[in-house]
XYZ file of C-alpha atoms in Angstrom:
585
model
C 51.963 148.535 -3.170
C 51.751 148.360 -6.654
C 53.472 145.555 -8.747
C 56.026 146.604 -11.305
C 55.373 147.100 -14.761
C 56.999 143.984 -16.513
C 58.175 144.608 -19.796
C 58.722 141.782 -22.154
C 61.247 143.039 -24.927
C 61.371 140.255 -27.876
C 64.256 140.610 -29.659
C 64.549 138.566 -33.042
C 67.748 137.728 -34.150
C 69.362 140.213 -36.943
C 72.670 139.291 -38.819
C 74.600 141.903 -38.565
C 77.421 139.835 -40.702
C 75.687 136.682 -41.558
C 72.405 135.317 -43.162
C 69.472 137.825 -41.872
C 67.342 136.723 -39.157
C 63.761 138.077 -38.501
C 63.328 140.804 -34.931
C 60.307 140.098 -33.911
C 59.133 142.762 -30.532
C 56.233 141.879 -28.150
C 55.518 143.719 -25.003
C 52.937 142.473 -21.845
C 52.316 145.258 -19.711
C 51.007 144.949 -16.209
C 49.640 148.348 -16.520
C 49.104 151.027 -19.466
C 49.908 153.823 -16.673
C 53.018 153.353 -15.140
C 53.865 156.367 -12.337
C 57.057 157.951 -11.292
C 57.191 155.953 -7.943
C 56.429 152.496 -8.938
C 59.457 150.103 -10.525
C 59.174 149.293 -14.070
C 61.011 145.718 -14.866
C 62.399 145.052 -18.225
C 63.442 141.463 -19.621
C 65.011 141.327 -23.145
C 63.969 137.901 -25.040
C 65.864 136.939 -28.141
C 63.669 135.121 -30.477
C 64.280 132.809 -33.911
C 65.668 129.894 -35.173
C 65.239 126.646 -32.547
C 69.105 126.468 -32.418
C 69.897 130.267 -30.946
C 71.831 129.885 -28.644
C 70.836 132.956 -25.956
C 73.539 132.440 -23.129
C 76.413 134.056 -25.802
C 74.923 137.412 -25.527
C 74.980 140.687 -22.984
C 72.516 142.870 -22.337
C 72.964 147.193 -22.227
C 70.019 149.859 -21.671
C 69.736 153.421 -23.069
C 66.432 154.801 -21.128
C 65.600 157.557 -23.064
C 66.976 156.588 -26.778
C 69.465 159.300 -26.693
C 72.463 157.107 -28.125
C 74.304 157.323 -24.347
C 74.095 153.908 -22.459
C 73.149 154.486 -19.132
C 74.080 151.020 -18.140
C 77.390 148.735 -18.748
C 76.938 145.380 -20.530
C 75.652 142.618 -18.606
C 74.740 138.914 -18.965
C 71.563 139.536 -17.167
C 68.446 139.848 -19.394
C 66.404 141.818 -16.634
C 66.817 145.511 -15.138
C 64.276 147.361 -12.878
C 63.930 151.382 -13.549
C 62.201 153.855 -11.526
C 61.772 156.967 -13.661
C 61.687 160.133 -11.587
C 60.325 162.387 -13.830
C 56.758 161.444 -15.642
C 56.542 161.634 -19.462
C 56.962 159.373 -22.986
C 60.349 157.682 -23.290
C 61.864 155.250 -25.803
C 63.669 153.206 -24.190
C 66.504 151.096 -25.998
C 68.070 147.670 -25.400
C 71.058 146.170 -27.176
C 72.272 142.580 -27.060
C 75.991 141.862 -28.179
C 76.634 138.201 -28.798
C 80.250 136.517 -28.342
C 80.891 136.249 -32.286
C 80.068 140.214 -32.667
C 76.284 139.730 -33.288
C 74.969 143.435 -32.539
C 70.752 143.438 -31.947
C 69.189 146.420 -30.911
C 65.253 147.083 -30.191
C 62.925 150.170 -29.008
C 59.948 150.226 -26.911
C 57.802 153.430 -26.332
C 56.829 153.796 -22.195
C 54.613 156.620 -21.304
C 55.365 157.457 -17.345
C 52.669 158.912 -15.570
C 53.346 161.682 -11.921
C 53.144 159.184 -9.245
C 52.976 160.474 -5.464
C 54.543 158.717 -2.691
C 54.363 159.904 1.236
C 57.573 161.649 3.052
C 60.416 160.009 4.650
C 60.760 161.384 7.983
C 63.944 161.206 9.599
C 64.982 163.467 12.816
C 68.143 163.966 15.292
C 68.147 165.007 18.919
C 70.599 167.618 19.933
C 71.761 166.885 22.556
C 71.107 163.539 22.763
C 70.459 163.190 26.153
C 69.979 165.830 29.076
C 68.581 167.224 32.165
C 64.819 169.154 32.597
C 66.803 172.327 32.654
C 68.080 171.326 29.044
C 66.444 172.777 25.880
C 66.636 170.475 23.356
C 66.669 170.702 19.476
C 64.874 168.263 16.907
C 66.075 168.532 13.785
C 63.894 167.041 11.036
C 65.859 168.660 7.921
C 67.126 165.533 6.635
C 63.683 164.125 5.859
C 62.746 164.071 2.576
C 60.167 163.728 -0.326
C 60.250 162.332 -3.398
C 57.902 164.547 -5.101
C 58.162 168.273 -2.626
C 60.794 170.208 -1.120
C 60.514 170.535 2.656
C 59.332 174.065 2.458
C 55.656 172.382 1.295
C 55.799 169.602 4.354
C 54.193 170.192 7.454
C 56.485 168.759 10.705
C 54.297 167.911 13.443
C 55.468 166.977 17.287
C 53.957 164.393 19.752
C 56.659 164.658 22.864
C 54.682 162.839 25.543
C 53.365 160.252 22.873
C 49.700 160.900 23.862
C 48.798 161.184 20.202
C 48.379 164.879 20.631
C 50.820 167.312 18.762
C 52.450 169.829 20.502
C 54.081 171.940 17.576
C 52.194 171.547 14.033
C 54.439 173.950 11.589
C 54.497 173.963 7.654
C 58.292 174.100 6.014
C 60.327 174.357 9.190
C 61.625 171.486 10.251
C 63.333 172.301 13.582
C 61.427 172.059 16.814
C 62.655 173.018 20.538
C 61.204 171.522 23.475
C 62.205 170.704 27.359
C 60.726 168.026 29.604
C 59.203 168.373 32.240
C 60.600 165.672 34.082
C 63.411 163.148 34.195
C 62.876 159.499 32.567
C 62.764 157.848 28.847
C 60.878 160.293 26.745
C 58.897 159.041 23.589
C 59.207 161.419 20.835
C 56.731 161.189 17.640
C 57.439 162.964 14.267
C 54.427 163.091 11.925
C 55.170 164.376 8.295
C 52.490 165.191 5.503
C 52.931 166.734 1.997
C 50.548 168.658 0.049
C 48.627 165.796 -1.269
C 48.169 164.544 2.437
C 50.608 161.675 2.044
C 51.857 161.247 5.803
C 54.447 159.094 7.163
C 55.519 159.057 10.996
C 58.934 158.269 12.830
C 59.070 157.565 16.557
C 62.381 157.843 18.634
C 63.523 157.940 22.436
C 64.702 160.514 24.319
C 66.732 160.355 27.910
C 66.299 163.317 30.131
C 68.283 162.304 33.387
C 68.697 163.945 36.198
C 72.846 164.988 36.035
C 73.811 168.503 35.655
C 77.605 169.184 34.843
C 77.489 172.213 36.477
C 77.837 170.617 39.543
C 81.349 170.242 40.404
C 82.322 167.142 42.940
C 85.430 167.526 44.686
C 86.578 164.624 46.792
C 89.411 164.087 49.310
C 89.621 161.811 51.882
C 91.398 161.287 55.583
C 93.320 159.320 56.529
C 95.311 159.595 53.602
C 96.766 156.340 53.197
C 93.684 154.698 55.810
C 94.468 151.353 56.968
C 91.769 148.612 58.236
C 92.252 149.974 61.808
C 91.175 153.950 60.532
C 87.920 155.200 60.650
C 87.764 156.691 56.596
C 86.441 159.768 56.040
C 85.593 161.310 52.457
C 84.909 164.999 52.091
C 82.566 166.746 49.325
C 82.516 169.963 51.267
C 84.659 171.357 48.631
C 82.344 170.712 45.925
C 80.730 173.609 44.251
C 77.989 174.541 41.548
C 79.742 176.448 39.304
C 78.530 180.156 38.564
C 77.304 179.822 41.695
C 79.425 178.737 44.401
C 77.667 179.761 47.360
C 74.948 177.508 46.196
C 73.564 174.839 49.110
C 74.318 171.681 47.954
C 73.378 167.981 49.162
C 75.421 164.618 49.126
C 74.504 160.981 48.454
C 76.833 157.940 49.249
C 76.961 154.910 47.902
C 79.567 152.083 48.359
C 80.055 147.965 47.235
C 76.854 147.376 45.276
C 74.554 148.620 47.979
C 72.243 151.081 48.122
C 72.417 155.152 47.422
C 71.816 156.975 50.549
C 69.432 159.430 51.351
C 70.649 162.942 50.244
C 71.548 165.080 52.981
C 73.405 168.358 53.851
C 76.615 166.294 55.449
C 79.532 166.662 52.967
C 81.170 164.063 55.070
C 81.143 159.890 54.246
C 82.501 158.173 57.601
C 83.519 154.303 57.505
C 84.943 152.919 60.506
C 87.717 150.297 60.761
C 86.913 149.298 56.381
C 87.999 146.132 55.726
C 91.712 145.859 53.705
C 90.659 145.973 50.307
C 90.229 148.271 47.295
C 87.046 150.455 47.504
C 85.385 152.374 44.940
C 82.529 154.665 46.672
C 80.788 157.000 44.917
C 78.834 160.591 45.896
C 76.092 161.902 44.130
C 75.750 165.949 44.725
C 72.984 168.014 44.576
C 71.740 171.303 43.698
C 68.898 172.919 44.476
C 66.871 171.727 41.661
C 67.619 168.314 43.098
C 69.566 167.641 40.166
C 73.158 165.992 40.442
C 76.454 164.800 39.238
C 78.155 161.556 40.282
C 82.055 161.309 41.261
C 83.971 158.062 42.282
C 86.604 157.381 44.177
C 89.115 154.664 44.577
C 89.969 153.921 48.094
C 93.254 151.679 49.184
C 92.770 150.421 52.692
C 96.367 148.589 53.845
C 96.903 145.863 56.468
C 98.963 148.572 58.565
C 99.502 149.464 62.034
C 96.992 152.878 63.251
C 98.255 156.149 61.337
C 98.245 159.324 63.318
C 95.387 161.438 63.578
C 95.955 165.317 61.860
C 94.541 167.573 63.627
C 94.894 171.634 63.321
C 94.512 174.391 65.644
C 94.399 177.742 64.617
C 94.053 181.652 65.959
C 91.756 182.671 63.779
C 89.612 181.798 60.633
C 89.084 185.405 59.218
C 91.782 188.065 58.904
C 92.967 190.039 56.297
C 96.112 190.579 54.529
C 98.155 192.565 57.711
C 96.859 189.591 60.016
C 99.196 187.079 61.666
C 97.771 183.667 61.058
C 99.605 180.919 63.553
C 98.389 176.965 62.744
C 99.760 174.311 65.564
C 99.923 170.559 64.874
C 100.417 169.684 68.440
C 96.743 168.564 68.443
C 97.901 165.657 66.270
C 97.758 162.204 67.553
C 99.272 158.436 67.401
C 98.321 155.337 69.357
C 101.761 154.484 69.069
C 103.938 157.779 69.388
C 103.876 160.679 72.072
C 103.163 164.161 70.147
C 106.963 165.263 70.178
C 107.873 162.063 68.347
C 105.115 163.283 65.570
C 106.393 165.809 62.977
C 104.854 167.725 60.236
C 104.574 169.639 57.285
C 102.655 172.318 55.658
C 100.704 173.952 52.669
C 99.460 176.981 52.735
C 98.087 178.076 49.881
C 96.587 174.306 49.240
C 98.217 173.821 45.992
C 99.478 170.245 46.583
C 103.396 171.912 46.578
C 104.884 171.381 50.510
C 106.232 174.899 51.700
C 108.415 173.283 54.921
C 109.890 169.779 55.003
C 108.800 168.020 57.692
C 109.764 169.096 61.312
C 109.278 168.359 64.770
C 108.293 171.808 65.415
C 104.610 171.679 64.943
C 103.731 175.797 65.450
C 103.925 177.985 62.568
C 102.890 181.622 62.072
C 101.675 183.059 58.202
C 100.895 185.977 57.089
C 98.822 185.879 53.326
C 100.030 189.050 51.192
C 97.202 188.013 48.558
C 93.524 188.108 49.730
C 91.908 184.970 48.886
C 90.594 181.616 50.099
C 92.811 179.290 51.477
C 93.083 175.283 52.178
C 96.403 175.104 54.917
C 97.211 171.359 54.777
C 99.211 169.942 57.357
C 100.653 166.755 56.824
C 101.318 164.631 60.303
C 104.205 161.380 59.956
C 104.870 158.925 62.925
C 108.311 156.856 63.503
C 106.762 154.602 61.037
C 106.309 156.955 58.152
C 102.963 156.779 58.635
C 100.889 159.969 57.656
C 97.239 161.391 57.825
C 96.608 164.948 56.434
C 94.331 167.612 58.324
C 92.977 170.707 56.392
C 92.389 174.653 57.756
C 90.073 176.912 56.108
C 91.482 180.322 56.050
C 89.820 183.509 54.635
C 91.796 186.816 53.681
C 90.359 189.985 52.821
C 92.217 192.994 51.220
C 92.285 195.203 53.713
C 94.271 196.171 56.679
C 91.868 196.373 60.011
C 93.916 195.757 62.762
C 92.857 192.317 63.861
C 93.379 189.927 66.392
C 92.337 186.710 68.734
C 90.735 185.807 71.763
C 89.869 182.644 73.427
C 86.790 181.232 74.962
C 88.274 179.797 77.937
C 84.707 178.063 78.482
C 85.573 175.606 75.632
C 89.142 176.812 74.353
C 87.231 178.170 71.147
C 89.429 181.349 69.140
C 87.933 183.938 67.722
C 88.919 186.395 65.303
C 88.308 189.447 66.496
C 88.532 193.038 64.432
C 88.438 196.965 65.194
C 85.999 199.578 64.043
C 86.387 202.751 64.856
C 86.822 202.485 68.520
C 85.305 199.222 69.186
C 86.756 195.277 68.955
C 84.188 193.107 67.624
C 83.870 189.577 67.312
C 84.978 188.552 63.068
C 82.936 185.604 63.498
C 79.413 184.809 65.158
C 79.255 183.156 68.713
C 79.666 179.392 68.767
C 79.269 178.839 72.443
C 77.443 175.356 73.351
C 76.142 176.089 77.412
C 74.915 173.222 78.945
C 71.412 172.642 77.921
C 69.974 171.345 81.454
C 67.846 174.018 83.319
C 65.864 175.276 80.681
C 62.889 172.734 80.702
C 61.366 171.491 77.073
C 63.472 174.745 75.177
C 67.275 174.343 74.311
C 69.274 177.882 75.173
C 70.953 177.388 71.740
C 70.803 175.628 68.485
C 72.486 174.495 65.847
C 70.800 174.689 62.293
C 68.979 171.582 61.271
C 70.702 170.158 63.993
C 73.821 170.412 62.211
C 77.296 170.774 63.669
C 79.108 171.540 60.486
C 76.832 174.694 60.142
C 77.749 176.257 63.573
C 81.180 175.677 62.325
C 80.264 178.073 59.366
C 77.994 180.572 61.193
C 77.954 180.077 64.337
C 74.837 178.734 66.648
C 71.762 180.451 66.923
C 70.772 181.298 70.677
C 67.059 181.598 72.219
C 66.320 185.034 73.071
C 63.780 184.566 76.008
C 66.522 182.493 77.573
C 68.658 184.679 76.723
C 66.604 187.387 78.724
C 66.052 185.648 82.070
C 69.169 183.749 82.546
C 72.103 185.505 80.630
C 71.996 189.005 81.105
C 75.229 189.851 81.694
C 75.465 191.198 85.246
C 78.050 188.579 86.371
C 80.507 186.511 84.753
C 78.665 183.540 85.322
C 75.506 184.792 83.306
C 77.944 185.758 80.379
C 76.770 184.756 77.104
C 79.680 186.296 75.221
C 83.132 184.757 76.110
C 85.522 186.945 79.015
C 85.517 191.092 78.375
C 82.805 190.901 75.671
C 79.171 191.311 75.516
C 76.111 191.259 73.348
C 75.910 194.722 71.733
C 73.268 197.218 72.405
C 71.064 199.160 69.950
C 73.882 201.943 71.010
C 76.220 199.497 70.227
C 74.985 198.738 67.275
C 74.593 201.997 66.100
C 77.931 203.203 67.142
C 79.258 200.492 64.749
C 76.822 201.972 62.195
C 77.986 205.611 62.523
C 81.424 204.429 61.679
C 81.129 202.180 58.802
C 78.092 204.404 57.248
C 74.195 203.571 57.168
C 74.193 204.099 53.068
C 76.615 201.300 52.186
C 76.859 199.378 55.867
C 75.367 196.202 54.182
C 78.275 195.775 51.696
C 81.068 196.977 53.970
C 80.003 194.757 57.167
C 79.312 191.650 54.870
C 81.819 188.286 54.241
C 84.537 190.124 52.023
C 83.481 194.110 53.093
C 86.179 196.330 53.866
C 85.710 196.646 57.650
C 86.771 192.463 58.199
C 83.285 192.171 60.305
C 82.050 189.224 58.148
C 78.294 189.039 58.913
C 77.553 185.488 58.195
C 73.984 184.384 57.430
C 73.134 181.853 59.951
C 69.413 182.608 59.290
C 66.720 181.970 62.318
C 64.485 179.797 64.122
C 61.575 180.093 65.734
C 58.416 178.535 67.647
C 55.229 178.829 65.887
C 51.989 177.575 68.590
C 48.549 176.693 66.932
C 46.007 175.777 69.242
C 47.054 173.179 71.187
C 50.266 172.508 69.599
C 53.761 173.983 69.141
C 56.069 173.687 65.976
C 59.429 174.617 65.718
C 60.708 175.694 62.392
C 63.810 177.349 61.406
C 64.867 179.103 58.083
C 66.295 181.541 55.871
C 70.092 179.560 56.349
C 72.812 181.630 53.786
C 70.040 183.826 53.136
C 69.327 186.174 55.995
C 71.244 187.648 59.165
C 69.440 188.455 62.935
C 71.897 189.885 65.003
C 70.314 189.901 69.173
C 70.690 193.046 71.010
C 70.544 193.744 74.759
C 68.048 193.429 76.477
C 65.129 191.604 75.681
C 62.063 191.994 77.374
C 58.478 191.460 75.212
C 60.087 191.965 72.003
C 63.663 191.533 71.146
C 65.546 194.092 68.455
C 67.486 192.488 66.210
C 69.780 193.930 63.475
C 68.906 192.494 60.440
C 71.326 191.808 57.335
C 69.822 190.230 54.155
C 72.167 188.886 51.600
C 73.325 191.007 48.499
C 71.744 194.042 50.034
C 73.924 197.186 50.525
C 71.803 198.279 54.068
C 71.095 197.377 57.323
C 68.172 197.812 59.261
C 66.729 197.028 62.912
C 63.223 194.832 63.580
C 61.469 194.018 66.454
C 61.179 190.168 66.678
C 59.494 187.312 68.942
C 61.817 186.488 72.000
C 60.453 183.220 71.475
C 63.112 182.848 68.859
C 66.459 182.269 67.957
C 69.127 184.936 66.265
C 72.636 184.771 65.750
C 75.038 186.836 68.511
C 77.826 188.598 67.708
C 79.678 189.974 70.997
C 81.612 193.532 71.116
C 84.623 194.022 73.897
C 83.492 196.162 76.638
C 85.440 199.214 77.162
């Protein structure tokens, strides 16, 4: 750094209304070339008689001698000056004493082009994100004494390895995404022409949230007391612009640990402690990014709440179908069911469409298609209350539909007709015992998951299937009482109805026929060598549908998602497919 140019200004005393007193003007200069980005300092020195008295006067500069002060009178004999612009000035000072003495004296400066590096200055927008987020640096409000930005070259270091990713002359914007969550190191080099270079370093936080993700929490009991097992449910959560999106779920409660993500929606506590909770869930996309939700949880001192509990005909229909919900499944330790009453939502909108009434069967009938949440909300003699939730699904159309009723396990099914056939609405979630069949299971439940069957049924073994349930008495039955797994004829009977062209769109969730293929995907065993491994796949994404019979080679009918067809394979029996049973005539 340079020093400043000092510039002694020796002012004699002049009488402006008095006896005359000699100006005398010497200047020390630190340098003969002063530059445009160095400070020059000035100090005005009065000089005469022994008994001047200096402290009576104020001090005013004119920088270029063109009869305009730039500065306001001051007691302060010094002023530093940068002059932006290189060339000869004349600069002028006056001093003004108390009594009116005016003293004025010149001193010629010539100002030579100095050249001084960048100042490099840059936002982030946004200023944090996700690795899905393309972010903006915007260097425009660096800036340059001596260029305009459109002569700077912007270069970017984003991993701070001292290499540049993006070297550009004049434009100052620069778009990048990470790689990878964490604190991000972000370097900004700037040079100008005369390769003066300056460089600014900032941080950047790439996390791992995504506000797409939509967390949506409820939780059962209700009002839980210390006596309740708590339950909190995320299964309602969604990704938006993609709902049907598989998401995971994290818990965490107190100050303990996160735990590991999972597909369960569902955060069980049993018998918390009577206190104020806050637990928070962390969900998941597939990209294994996430957004956070808490919840504030009051757990009472109480006596045991009842236990909700809905039973229902049927989980698919359409707008002509008769839906009937019961709450006599509902439970109390310290009532009997009659002493229980209820009340109910249909549409899940938080508004009650009964009071609350001992009669605990109700019938519905949706005239709008749509997704619904029926919420039934169970009160004992105490006023004590838990809340139980239905899923319900209505189409637009007008199949006739109806029930039917596994009288192995009381399960309901929808059931819908096709032409001249009754099929199943929903796939076959039958659980037979699972002795008898050595190391293999007869059925399975993806990723082990109960929630899934619950969704799309189980998946069943088809050599099992084969040898021990082929339908020639009751007792070796897959499908429930009067039903039974389709045939290719079957199958194609079905077919010929709905149409081959179109049969994927009108036979899938939300077609016009009410059939609801549901995408429970497969499983199968793989053996290498000496070993065997079981892996299953293709959940939400893919459809196999077992025919009768299997021998060798089992046909399946085979439903990918989105697509508008249909179309038969021939698959290993040594797998597992979904079933979907047709009434026998």
């Amino acid at each position: 750094m340079r020093r400043g140019l000092i510039i002694l200004i020796l002012i004699a005393l002049i009488g402006c209304r008095r006896e005359e007193v000699p100006l005398s003007l010497g200047t020390v200069l630190s340098s003969d070339h002063p530059t445009t980005i160095e400070s020059v300092k000035f100090r005005a020195q009065l000089a005469g008689p022994e008994n001047i008295d200096t402290t009576g006067f104020v001090y005013r500069w004119d920088w270029e001698s063109d009869k305009t002060w730039d500065t306001k009178y001051s007691a302060i004999s010094f002023i530093s000056r940068t002059f932006a612009r290189a060339g000869d000035f004349t600069v002028t000072v006056e001093a003004l004493s108390l009594t009116g003495e005016l003293l004025t004296a010149t001193v010629a400066l010539k100002v030579s082009q100095g050249f001084s590096a960048p100042v490099p200055d840059f936002k982030v927008i946004p200023d944090s994100g996700n690795f899905k987020t393309l972010f903006t640096f915007d260097a425009g409000q660096t800036t340059d004494a001596q260029e305009g930005k459109s002569l700077l070259t912007f270069s970017w270091d984003f991993d701070n390895d001292q290499n540049f990713e993006i070297v550009e002359k004049g434009n100052p914007i620069a778009h990048f995404q990470f790689a990878e969550a964490g604190i991000h190191k972000v370097n900004l080099m700037v040079r100008d022409t005369s390769s003066l270079w300056a460089r600014l370093q900032k941080t950047v936080t790439v996390h791992m949230t995504d506000t797409l993700i939509v967390p949506v929490l409820r939780i059962a009991p209700e009002f839980p007391s210390d006596r309740d097992t708590l339950m909190i449910f995320a299964d309602n959560s969604y990704y938006m612009g993609d709902p049907a999106m598989p998401l995971r779920f994290s818990w965490k409660k107190f100050s303990g640990a996160w735990s590991p993500p999972s597909d369960n929606p569902v955060f069980t506590w049993p018998q918390p402690p009577n206190d104020t909770h806050r637990i928070r869930v962390r969900v998941y996309s597939v990209d294994n990014l996430y957004n956070e939700k808490e919840i504030e949880v009051v757990v009472s001192r109480a006596n045991r709440k009842p236990t909700a509990r809905i039973s229902q005909n049927i989980r698919f229909g359409n707008i002509s179908s008769i839906y009937q919900f019961s709450a006599w499944l509902s439970s109390d330790p310290e009532n009997v069911p009659s002493d229980l009453v209820a009340r109910w939502d249909f549409e899940g909108d938080g508004i009650w469409d009964t009071p609350f009434d001992d009669k605990k069967l109700v019938t519905r009938v949706f005239p709008t298609a749509g997704v619904y949440k029926v919420t039934m909300q169970i009160m004992d003699t105490g006023e004590l209350k838990d809340i139980a939730v239905a899923d319900v699904r209505v189409s637009p159309y007008s199949n006739p539909t109806s029930q039917i009723k596994d009288v192995r396990d009381e399960q309901i099914y929808g059931i819908v007709q096709i032409g001249k056939q009754w099929w199943m609405g929903e796939n076959l979630n039958w659980d037979m015992k699972q002795s008898g069949f050595g190391e293999y299971y007869p059925s399975y439940c993806f990723d082990e998951n109960p929630a899934i069957c619950e969704v799309t049924g189980r998946l069943y073994l088809a050599s099992i299937i084969a040898t021990s349930y082929t339908g020639e008495t009751e007792a070796r039955n897959l499908c429930p009482r009067g039903y039974h797994i389709p045939t290719v004829d079957d199958w194609l009977e079905l077919l010929q109805e709905v149409g081959r062209e179109n049969a994927g769109t009108d036979l899938a969730y939300g077609g016009r026929t009410d059939f609801n293929l549901l995408l429970g995907g497969y499983a199968a065993y793989h053996h290498y060598g000496g070993f065997t491994e079981f892996v299953p796949d293709s959940l939400y994404k893919v459809a196999y549908f077992m025919t009768n019979p299997v021998s060798n080679t089992v046909y399946v009918l085979q439903y990918k998602r989105n697509d508008t067809k249909v179309q038969f394979r021939e698959m290993t029996p040594e797998g597992y497919y979904s079933v979907r049973c047709v009434k026998d005539r």
